[in-house]
Amino acid sequence: MSEPDELFTLKNQFWVGNYRNAIQEATVLSHVSEATKLDRDIYVYRAQLGLRNYAAVLSAIPDGTSSISLNAIKLYATYLNGGDAEITLLTLREWLGSNSSENPHLLLVAGLIFMQEHKYTDALSAFLKGKTLEHTMYAVLIYLKMDRVDVAEKTVADMKRIDEDATCTQLALSWTLVAKGGSSCDEATLHFQELGDRFGTSPLLLNGSAAAFMGLLNFAEADRLLTEAVAKDPSFEDTYINLIAVAQHLKKDQATIQQYLAQLQLIAPANPWLEAYSRLNSGFDRLAATYAI
């Protein structure tokens, strides 16, 4: 029988997006082994990054550390803090071609950065080399971004055979159910609710549940959940994107939609959705100008 995971609560709080809870949990884990301390610190740093505390992570990890895990996290923090994407990708490829290529934290960071850069094949390669359910969960997310719901379903089935109740499995399952749409969204709402009951609600879970209710055409409930998400964390980008979509369906006034757009621009001016929206809006304005009298 395997030993219980001393980081169980910390990891689960991180996975569901309760970053402050994860950081707080780490404060009572001073008795663990040195190897476990490294894993603990990695999740704390990732939680800090989830809270956009990039400077705190950059200052906490010393330059020249020999740990590839810590170097990977520092590279991720630098990237999220506006670091050069091309240099980041070159560094990742160098590390992935070295003796450290199997390091689980490096594979996670590489996959996450590749995913953010829309290099889905590279991201998938990194995640599939990982040996944990967390790696596989992110692989499912990549499949969904590639519109391969069929492959995502098969991967989730594999995860369920390993540990059906694991948080990573439940998240991957819920995302896949939302992507399938229709009545599957009803089941997804139950999974998101169960995760919230177990670990506490978070913007990530509330947005997932809201997306499921949108799939069920229950936009009023989606709006309620998203409003709750804003109250929990007004800097969570996806909340405003979903609020804009819901507002259109609920026929809210343009001033409300512009308020959501302004808030998204304030907290995440480089958000890919926002950049795409701006391009489409500019294109529409140019087209409209050609018909102006």
XYZ file of C-alpha atoms in Angstrom, residues 51-250:
200
model
C -2.541 35.073 -7.618
C -0.281 37.070 -9.975
C 2.352 37.506 -7.270
C 5.119 37.164 -9.831
C 7.633 39.362 -8.033
C 7.296 37.333 -4.840
C 8.200 34.124 -6.664
C 11.070 35.719 -8.564
C 12.591 37.059 -5.359
C 12.065 33.812 -3.426
C 13.948 31.570 -5.866
C 17.668 32.419 -5.904
C 19.529 32.841 -9.165
C 21.819 29.950 -9.967
C 19.849 27.325 -8.064
C 20.815 23.790 -9.055
C 17.210 22.559 -8.905
C 15.674 22.199 -12.369
C 12.244 22.253 -10.703
C 12.891 25.657 -9.148
C 14.523 26.940 -12.324
C 11.423 25.908 -14.260
C 9.146 27.766 -11.858
C 11.353 30.857 -12.002
C 11.278 30.749 -15.796
C 7.487 30.480 -15.662
C 7.281 33.453 -13.297
C 9.541 35.480 -15.589
C 7.401 34.570 -18.596
C 4.139 35.484 -16.842
C 5.704 38.735 -15.672
C 6.205 39.827 -19.271
C 9.409 37.981 -20.100
C 10.455 37.404 -23.696
C 8.407 34.496 -25.074
C 10.995 33.478 -27.667
C 13.785 33.246 -25.095
C 11.455 31.324 -22.785
C 10.650 28.782 -25.492
C 14.309 28.375 -26.443
C 15.219 27.777 -22.808
C 12.464 25.213 -22.399
C 13.518 23.305 -25.501
C 17.111 23.252 -24.261
C 16.084 21.877 -20.881
C 13.723 19.332 -22.428
C 16.623 18.053 -24.501
C 18.851 17.606 -21.461
C 19.144 14.992 -18.729
C 16.373 16.836 -16.871
C 13.795 16.118 -19.561
C 11.796 13.746 -17.332
C 11.483 16.165 -14.409
C 7.735 16.325 -13.649
C 7.729 20.003 -12.694
C 9.662 20.957 -15.819
C 7.192 18.991 -17.949
C 4.260 20.767 -16.299
C 5.774 24.218 -16.740
C 6.777 23.466 -20.328
C 3.294 22.226 -21.165
C 1.615 25.231 -19.572
C 3.828 27.721 -21.390
C 3.517 25.911 -24.720
C -0.251 25.876 -24.224
C -0.332 29.597 -23.504
C 1.701 30.175 -26.668
C -0.821 28.039 -28.618
C 1.840 25.439 -29.409
C -0.526 22.606 -28.641
C 1.540 19.796 -30.153
C 4.537 20.732 -28.008
C 2.326 21.146 -24.951
C 0.735 17.757 -25.495
C 4.142 16.135 -25.889
C 5.260 17.562 -22.545
C 2.104 16.567 -20.688
C 2.052 13.044 -22.113
C 5.605 12.461 -20.887
C 4.437 13.200 -17.362
C 3.385 10.335 -15.156
C 0.798 11.953 -12.892
C -2.912 12.585 -13.191
C -2.140 16.297 -13.171
C -0.151 15.953 -16.380
C -2.962 13.913 -17.912
C -5.580 16.447 -16.805
C -3.794 19.157 -18.758
C -3.457 16.807 -21.734
C -7.252 16.526 -21.702
C -7.469 20.316 -21.731
C -5.232 20.394 -24.804
C -7.420 17.839 -26.583
C -10.442 20.019 -25.877
C -8.657 23.099 -27.222
C -7.920 21.063 -30.359
C -11.628 20.111 -30.626
C -10.782 16.452 -30.057
C -13.509 15.685 -27.556
C -13.358 12.034 -28.595
C -9.720 11.708 -27.525
C -10.427 13.685 -24.357
C -13.172 11.200 -23.456
C -10.850 8.233 -23.947
C -8.172 9.892 -21.834
C -10.653 10.644 -19.061
C -11.726 6.993 -19.135
C -8.084 6.018 -18.575
C -7.860 8.466 -15.673
C -11.004 7.014 -14.105
C -9.480 3.549 -14.194
C -6.516 4.887 -12.203
C -8.492 6.965 -9.679
C -12.044 7.977 -10.483
C -12.442 10.191 -7.419
C -9.193 12.133 -7.847
C -9.685 15.864 -8.247
C -7.684 15.940 -11.487
C -9.907 13.204 -12.905
C -13.068 14.993 -11.845
C -11.909 18.285 -13.346
C -10.937 16.648 -16.633
C -14.273 14.832 -16.717
C -16.216 18.023 -15.998
C -14.443 20.024 -18.701
C -15.071 17.238 -21.200
C -18.758 17.055 -20.325
C -19.094 20.812 -20.863
C -17.349 20.496 -24.227
C -19.777 17.747 -25.264
C -22.666 20.085 -24.541
C -26.343 19.258 -24.313
C -27.468 17.046 -21.451
C -23.834 16.293 -20.549
C -23.666 19.791 -19.091
C -26.194 18.753 -16.462
C -23.805 16.091 -15.173
C -20.938 18.591 -15.297
C -22.753 20.955 -12.927
C -22.997 18.140 -10.381
C -19.267 17.420 -10.551
C -18.339 21.083 -10.153
C -20.745 21.355 -7.215
C -19.257 18.272 -5.571
C -15.729 19.636 -5.903
C -16.900 22.908 -4.389
C -18.502 21.057 -1.490
C -15.285 19.110 -0.860
C -12.719 21.869 -1.180
C -14.630 25.145 -1.215
C -15.841 27.121 -4.195
C -13.356 29.050 -6.305
C -13.491 31.234 -9.418
C -12.229 28.268 -11.444
C -15.032 25.981 -10.240
C -17.664 28.713 -10.480
C -16.653 29.494 -14.063
C -16.748 25.810 -14.933
C -20.206 25.474 -13.466
C -21.329 28.670 -15.208
C -20.102 27.305 -18.541
C -22.132 24.157 -17.923
C -25.271 26.177 -17.177
C -24.649 28.197 -20.330
C -24.625 24.892 -22.193
C -28.017 24.191 -20.626
C -29.201 27.665 -21.739
C -29.711 28.645 -18.098
C -28.039 32.017 -18.452
C -29.576 33.475 -15.305
C -27.909 30.828 -13.129
C -24.653 31.256 -15.035
C -24.814 34.988 -14.348
C -25.382 34.361 -10.635
C -22.372 32.050 -10.416
C -20.156 34.477 -12.309
C -21.192 37.321 -10.024
C -20.135 35.136 -7.103
C -16.827 34.478 -8.865
C -16.170 38.220 -9.189
C -16.788 38.633 -5.468
C -14.254 35.897 -4.707
C -11.554 37.172 -7.053
C -12.105 40.277 -9.196
C -8.903 39.550 -11.148
C -9.915 36.169 -12.610
C -9.884 36.758 -16.370
C -12.280 34.036 -17.513
C -15.043 35.441 -15.333
C -15.330 38.617 -17.404
C -15.186 36.753 -20.705
C -18.056 34.560 -19.563
C -19.949 37.534 -18.134
C -19.773 39.237 -21.530
C -21.185 36.134 -23.216
C -23.956 35.770 -20.642
C -24.803 39.473 -20.817
C -25.444 39.142 -24.547
C -27.882 36.283 -23.977
C -29.632 38.107 -21.135
